[in-house]
mmCIF file of C-alpha atoms and ligand atoms in Angstrom:
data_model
loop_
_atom_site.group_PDB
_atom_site.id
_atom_site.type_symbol
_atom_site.label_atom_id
_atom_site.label_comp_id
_atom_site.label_asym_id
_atom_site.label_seq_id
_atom_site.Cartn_x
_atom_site.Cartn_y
_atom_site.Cartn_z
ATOM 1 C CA UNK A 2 0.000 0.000 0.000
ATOM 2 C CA UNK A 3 0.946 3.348 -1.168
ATOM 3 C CA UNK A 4 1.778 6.172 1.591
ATOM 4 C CA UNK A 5 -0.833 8.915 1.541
ATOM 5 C CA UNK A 6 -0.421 12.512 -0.126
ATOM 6 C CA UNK A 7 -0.387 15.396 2.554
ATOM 7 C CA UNK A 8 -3.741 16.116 3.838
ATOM 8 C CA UNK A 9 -5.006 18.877 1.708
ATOM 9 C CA UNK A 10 -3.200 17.739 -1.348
ATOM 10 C CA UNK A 11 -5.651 15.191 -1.925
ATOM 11 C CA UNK A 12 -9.229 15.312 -3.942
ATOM 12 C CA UNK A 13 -12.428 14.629 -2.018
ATOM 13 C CA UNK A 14 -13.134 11.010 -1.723
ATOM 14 C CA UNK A 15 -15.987 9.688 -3.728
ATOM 15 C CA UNK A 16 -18.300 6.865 -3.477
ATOM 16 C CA UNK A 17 -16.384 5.410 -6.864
ATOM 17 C CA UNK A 18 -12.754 6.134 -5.122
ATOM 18 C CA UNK A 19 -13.807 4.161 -2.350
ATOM 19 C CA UNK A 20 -15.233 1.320 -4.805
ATOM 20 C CA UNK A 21 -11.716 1.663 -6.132
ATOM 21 C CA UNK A 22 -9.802 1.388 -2.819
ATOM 22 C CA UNK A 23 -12.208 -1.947 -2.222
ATOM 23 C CA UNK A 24 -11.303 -3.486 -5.901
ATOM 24 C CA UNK A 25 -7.501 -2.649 -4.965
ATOM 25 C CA UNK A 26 -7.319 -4.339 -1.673
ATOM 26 C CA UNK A 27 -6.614 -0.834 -0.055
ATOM 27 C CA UNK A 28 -7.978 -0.746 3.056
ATOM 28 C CA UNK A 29 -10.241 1.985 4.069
ATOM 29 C CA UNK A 30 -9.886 4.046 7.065
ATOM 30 C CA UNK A 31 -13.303 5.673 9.046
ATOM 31 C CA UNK A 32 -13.269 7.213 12.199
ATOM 32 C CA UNK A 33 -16.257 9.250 13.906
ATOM 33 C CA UNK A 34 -16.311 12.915 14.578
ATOM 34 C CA UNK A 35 -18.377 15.497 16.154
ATOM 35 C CA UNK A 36 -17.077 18.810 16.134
ATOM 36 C CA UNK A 37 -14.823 20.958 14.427
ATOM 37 C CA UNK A 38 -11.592 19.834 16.407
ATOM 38 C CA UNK A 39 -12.336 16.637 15.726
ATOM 39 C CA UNK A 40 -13.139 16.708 12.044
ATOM 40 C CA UNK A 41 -10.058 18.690 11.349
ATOM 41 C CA UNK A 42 -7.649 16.266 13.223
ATOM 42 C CA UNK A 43 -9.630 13.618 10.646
ATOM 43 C CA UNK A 44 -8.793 15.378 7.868
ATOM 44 C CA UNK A 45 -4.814 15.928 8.990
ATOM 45 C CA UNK A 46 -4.613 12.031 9.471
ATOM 46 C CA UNK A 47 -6.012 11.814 6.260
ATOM 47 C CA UNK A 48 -8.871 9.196 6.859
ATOM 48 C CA UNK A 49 -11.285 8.556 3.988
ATOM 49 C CA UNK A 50 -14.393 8.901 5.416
ATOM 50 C CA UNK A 51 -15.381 10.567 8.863
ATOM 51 C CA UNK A 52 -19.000 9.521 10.211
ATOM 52 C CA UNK A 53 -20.884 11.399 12.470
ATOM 53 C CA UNK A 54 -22.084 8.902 14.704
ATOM 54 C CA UNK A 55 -25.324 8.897 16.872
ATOM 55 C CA UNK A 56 -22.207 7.586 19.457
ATOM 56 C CA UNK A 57 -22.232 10.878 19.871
ATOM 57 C CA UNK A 58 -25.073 11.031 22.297
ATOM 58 C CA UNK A 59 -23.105 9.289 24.380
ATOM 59 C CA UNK A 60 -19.202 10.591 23.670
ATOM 60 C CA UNK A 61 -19.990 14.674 23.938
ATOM 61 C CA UNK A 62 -23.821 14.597 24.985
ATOM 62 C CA UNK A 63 -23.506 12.479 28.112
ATOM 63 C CA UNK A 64 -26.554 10.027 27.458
ATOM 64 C CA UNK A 65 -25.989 7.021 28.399
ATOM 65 C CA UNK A 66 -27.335 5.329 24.742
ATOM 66 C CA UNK A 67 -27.499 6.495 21.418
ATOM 67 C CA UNK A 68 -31.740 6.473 21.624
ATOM 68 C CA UNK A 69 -31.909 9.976 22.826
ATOM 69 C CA UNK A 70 -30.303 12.027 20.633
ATOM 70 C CA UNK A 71 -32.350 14.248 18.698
ATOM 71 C CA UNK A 72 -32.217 15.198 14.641
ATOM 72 C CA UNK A 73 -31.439 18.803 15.902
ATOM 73 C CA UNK A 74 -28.624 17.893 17.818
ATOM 74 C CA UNK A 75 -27.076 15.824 14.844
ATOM 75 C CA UNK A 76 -27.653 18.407 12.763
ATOM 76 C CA UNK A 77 -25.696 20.605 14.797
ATOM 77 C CA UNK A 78 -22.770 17.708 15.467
ATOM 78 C CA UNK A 79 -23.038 16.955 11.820
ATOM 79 C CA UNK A 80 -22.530 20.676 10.488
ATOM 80 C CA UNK A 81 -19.651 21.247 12.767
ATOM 81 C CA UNK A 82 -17.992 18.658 11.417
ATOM 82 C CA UNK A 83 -18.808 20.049 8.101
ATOM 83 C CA UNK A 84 -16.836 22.877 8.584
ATOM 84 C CA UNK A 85 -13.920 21.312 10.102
ATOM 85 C CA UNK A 86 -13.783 18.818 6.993
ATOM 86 C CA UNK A 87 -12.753 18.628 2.944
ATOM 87 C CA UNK A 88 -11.088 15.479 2.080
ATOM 88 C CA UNK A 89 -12.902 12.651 3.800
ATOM 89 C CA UNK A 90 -16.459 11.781 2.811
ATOM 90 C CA UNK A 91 -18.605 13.011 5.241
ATOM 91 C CA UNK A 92 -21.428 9.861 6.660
ATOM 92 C CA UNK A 93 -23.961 11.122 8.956
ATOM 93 C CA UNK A 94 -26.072 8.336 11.428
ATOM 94 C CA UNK A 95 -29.844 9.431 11.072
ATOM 95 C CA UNK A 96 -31.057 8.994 14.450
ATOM 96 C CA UNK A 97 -33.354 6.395 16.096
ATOM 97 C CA UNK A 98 -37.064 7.402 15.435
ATOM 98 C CA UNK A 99 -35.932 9.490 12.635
ATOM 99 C CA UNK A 100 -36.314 7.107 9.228
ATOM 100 C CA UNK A 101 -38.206 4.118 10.411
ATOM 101 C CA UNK A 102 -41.662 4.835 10.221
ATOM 102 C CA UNK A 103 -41.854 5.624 6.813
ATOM 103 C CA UNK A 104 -39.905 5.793 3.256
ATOM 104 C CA UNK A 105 -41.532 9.500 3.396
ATOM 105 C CA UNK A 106 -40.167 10.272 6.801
ATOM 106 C CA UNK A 107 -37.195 8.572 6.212
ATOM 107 C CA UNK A 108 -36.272 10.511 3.064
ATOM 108 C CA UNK A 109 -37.056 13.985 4.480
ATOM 109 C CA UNK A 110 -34.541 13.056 7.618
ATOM 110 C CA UNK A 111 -31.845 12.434 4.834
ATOM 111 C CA UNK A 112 -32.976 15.326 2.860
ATOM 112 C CA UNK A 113 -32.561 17.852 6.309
ATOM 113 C CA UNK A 114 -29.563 16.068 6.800
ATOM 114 C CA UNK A 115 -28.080 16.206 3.416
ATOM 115 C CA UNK A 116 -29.626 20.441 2.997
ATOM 116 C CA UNK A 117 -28.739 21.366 6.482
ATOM 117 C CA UNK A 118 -25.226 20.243 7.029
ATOM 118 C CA UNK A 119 -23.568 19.692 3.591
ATOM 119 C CA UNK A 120 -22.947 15.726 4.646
ATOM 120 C CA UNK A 121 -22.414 13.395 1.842
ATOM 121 C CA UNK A 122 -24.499 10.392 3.114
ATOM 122 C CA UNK A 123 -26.356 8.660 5.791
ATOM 123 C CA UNK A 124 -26.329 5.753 7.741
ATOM 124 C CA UNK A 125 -29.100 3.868 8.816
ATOM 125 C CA UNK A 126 -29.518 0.658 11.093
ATOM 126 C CA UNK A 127 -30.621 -2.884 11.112
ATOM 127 C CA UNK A 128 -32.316 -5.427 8.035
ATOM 128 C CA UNK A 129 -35.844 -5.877 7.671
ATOM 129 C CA UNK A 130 -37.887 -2.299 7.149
ATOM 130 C CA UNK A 131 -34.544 -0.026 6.630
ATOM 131 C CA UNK A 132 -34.059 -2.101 3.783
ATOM 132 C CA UNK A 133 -37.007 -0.036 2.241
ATOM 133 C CA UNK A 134 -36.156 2.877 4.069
ATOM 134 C CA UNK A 135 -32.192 2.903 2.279
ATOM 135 C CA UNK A 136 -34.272 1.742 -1.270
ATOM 136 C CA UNK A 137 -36.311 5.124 -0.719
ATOM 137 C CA UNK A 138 -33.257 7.451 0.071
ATOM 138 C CA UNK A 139 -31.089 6.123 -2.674
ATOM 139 C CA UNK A 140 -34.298 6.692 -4.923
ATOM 140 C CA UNK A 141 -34.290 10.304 -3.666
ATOM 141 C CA UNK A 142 -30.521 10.564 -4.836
ATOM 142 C CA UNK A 143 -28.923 10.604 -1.318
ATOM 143 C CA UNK A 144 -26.229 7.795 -0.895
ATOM 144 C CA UNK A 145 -26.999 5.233 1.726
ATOM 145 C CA UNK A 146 -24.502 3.148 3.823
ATOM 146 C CA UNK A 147 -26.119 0.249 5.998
ATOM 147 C CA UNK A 148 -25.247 -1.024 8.997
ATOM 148 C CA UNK A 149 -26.009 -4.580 10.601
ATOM 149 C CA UNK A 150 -24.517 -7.419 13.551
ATOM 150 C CA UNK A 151 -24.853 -5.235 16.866
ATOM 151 C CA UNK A 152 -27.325 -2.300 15.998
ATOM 152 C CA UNK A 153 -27.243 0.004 19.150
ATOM 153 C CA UNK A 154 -30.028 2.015 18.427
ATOM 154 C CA UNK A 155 -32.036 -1.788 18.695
ATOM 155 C CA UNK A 156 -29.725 -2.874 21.474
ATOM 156 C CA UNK A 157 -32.430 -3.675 23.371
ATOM 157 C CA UNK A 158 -34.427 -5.677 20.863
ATOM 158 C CA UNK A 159 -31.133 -7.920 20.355
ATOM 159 C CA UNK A 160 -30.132 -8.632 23.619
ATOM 160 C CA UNK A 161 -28.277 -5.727 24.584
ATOM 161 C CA UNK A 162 -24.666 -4.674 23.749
ATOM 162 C CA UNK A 163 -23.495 -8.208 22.435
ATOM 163 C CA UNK A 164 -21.644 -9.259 19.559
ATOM 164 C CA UNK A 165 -24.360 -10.644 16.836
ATOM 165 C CA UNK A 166 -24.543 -13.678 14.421
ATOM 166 C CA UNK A 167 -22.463 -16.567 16.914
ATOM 167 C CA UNK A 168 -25.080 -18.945 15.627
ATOM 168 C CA UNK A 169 -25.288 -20.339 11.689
ATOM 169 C CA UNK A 170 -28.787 -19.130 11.539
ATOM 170 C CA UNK A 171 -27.976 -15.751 13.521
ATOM 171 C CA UNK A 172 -25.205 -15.490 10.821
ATOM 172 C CA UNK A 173 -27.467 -15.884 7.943
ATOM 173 C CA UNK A 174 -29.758 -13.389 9.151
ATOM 174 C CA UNK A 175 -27.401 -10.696 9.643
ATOM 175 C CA UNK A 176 -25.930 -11.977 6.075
ATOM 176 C CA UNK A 177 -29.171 -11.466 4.561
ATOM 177 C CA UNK A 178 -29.662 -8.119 5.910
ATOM 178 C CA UNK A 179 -25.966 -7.187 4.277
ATOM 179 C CA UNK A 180 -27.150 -8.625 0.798
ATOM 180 C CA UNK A 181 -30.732 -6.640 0.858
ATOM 181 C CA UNK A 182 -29.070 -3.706 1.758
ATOM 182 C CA UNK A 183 -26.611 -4.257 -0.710
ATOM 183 C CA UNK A 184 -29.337 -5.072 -3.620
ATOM 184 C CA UNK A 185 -31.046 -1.688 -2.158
ATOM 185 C CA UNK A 186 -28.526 0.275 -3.499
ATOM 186 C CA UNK A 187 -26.262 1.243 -0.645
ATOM 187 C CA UNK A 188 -22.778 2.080 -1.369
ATOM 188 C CA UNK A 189 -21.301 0.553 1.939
ATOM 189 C CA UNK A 190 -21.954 -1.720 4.885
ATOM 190 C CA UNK A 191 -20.651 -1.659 8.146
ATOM 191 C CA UNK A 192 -20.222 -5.016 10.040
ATOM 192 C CA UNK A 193 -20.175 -4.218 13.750
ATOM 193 C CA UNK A 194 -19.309 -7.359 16.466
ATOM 194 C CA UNK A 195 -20.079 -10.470 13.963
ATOM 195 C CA UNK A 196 -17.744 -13.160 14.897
ATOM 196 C CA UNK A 197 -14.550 -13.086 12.366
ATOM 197 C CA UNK A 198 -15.716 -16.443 10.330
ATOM 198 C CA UNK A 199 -18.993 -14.721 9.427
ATOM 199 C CA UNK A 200 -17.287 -11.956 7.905
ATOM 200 C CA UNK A 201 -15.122 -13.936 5.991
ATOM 201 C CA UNK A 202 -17.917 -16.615 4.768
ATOM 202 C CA UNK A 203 -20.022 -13.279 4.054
ATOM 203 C CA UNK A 204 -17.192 -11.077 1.899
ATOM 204 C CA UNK A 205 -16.842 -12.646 -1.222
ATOM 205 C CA UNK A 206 -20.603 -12.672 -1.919
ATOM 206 C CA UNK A 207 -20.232 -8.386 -1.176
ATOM 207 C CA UNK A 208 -19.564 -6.051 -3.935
ATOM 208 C CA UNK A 209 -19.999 -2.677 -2.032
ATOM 209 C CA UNK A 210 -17.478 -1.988 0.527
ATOM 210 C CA UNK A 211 -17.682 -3.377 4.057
ATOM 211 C CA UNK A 212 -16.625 -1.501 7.171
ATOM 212 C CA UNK A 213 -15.886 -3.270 10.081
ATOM 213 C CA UNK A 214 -15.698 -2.472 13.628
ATOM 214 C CA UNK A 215 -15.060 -5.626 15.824
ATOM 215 C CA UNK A 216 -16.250 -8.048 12.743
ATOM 216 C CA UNK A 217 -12.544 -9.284 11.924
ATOM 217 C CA UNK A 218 -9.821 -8.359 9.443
ATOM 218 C CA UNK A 219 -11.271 -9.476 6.557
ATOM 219 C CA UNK A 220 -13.613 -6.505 5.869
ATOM 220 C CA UNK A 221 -12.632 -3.730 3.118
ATOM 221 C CA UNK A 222 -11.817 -1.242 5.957
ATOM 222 C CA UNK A 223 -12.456 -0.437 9.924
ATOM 223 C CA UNK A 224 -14.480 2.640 12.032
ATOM 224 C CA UNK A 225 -13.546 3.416 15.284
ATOM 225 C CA UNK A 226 -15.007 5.968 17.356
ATOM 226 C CA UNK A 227 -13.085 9.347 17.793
ATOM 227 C CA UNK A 228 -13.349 8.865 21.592
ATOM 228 C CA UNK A 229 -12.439 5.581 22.091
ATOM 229 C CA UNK A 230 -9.039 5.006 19.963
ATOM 230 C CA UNK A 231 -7.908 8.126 21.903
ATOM 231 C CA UNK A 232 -8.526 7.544 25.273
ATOM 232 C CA UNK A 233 -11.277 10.475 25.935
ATOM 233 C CA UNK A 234 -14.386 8.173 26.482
ATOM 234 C CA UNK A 235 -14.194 7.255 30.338
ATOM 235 C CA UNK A 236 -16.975 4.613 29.861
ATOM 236 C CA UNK A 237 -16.037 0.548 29.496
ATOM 237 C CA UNK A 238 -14.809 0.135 25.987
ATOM 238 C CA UNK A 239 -15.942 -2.486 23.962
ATOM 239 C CA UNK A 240 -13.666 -5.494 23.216
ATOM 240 C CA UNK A 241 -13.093 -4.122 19.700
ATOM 241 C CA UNK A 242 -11.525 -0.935 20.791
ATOM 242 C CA UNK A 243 -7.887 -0.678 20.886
ATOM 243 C CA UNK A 244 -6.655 2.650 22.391
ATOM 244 C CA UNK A 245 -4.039 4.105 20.393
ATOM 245 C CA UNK A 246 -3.239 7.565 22.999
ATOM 246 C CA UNK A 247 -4.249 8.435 26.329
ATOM 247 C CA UNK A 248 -5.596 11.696 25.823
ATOM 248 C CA UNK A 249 -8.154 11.570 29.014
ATOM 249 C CA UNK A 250 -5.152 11.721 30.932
ATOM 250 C CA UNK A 251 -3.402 14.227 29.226
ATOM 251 C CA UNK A 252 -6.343 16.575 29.880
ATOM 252 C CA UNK A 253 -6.930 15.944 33.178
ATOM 253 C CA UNK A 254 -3.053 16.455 34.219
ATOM 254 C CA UNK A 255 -3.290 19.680 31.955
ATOM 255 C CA UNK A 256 -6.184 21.019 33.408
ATOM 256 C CA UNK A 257 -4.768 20.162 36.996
ATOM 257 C CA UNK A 258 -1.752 22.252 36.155
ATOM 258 C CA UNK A 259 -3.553 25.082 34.990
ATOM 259 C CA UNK A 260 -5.814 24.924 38.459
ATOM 260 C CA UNK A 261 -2.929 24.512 40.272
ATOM 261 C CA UNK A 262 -0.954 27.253 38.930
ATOM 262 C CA UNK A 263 -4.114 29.934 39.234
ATOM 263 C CA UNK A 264 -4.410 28.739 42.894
ATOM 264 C CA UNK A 265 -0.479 29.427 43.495
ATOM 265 C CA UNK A 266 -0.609 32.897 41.624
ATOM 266 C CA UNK A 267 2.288 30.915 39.118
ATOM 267 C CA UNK A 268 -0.151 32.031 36.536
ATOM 268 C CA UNK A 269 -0.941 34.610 35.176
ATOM 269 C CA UNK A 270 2.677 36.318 34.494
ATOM 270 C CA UNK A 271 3.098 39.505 32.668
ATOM 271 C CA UNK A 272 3.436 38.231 29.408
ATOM 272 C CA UNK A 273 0.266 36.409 29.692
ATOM 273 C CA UNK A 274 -0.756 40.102 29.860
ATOM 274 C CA UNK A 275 -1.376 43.453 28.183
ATOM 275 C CA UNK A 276 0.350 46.607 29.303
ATOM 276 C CA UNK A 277 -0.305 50.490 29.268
ATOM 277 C CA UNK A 278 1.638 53.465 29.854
ATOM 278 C CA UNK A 279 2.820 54.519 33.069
ATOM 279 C CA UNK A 280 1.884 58.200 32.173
ATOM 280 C CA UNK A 281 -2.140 56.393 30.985
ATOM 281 C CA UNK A 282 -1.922 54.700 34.248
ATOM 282 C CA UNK A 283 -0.951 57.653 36.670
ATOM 283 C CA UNK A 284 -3.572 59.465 34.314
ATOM 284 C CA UNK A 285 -6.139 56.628 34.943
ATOM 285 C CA UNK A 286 -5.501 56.762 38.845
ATOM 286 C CA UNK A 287 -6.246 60.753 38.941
ATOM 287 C CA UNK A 288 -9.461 59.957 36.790
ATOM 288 C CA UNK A 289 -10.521 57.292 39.052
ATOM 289 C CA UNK A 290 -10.010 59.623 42.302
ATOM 290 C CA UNK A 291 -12.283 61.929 40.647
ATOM 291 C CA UNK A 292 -14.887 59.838 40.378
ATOM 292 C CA UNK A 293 -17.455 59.757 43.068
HETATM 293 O O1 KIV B 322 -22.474 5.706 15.937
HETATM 294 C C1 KIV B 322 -21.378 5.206 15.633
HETATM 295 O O2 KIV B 322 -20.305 5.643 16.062
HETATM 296 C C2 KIV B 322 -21.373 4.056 14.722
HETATM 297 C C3 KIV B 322 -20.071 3.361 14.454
HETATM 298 C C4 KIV B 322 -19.650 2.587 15.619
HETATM 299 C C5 KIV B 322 -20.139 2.539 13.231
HETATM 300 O O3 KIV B 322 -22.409 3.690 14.223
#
């Protein structure tokens, strides 16, 4: 595999360069984002595509599932992200209760979505009635990427936060969802906590690209959330998530030293300052001594 270009020096990923990294074996990189900071660090690393995830609700909004969060406050995530990015291809989750009750409803969420922010795409959950939901958003010209295995907005429904398809009929199921999806029209797939031998029994019957997270190695690329590979998230990570920096830390001991320093007078010194003349201050004391 090639080394990448400088951020900035490269053109926007499409839906066909990704197609194109998949039919080359190049493995493609997504990572979540929700604000500006975080989209622009994206683009410097020069991932090729950034998804604003509904993990969000749970990563900057405090809730402690993605159910809650609203379509406001992923449009708000989503279009701060929008202005922090260029390069990646910009994926935003359409949140639980936003797409599911009808090919109408769910094609005016991605519309809003697509209008509002300037995002590239959607994501949208589970088999069975999204498969009609993704048919109706492609149809509207919006590209669709699917996701199936563990299905957090559903966690409930499934058991709760466990991996998905450890059964051969399990497997099928979340297999079939992948290839209806696929047929809909969607562009990608993510895989997320499928046992390793499902993905690979599942790949070579995939033409769109698959994106795993906890699914294996075999997949076309990986997602992991923003929070998680660098240390931030203080909840329990999930057995998929390897933690490549320990930024919690890092803010924690920085913050510290700042409090510590304000509390000790160390800081501010005078060049954290700005300074007047002695003649405007001696002025400024007269003035003041005037005043009632
Ligand atoms: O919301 C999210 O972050 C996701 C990824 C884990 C795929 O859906």
């Amino acid at each position: 595999m090639s080394a990448r270009p400088a951020a900035g020096a490269r053109p926007p990923v499409t839906l066909a360069a990704l197609a194109a990294q998949k039919a080359r074996h190049e493995p493609i990189v997504m990572v979540t984002a929700y604000d500006y900071p975080s989209a622009q660090i994206a683009e410097a690393a020069g991932v090729d595509i950034v998804l604003v995830g509904d993990s969000g609700a749970m990563t900057v909004l405090g809730y402690d599932s993605t159910v809650p969060i609203t379509v406001d406050e992923m449009l708000v995530l989503t279009s701060a992200v929008r202005r922090g990015l260029s390069t990646p291809l910009l994926v935003a989750d359409l949140p639980f209760g936003s797409y599911e009750v009808s090919d109408e409803q769910a094609v005016a969420t991605a519309q809003r979505f697509v209008k509002e922010t300037g995002c590239d795409a959607v994501k949208i959950e589970r088999g069975g009635t999204t498969v009609d939901r993704a048919r109706a958003i492609v149809a509207a010209g919006i590209p669709v990427m699917g996701h199936v295995g563990l299905t957090p907005q559903t966690a409930v429904a499934i058991g709760g936060y466990r991996s998905q398809g450890r059964t051969a009929e399990d497997a099928l199921a979340v297999a079939r969802s992948a290839f209806a999806l696929q047929d809909a029209g969607c562009f990608a797939v993510v895989f997320e906590a499928i046992p390793g031998e499902v993905t690979d029994a599942v790949m070579p019957r995939l033409q769109i690209p698959v994106i795993g997270i906890g699914a294996g190695a075999a997949t076309d690329g990986q997602v992991l959330v923003f929070h998680d590979l660098l240390g931030i998230y203080d909840g329990h990570p999930a057995r998929f998530v390897k933690r490549y920096a320990d930024l919690r830390s890092a803010m924690i001991e920085g913050v510290s030293a700042y409090a510590a320093e304000v509390r000790s007078g160390a800081y501010p010194q005078p060049q954290h300052g700005y300074g007047m003349a002695e003649h405007e201050a001696a002025h400024l004391r007269e003035l003041l001594d005037e005043e009632p």
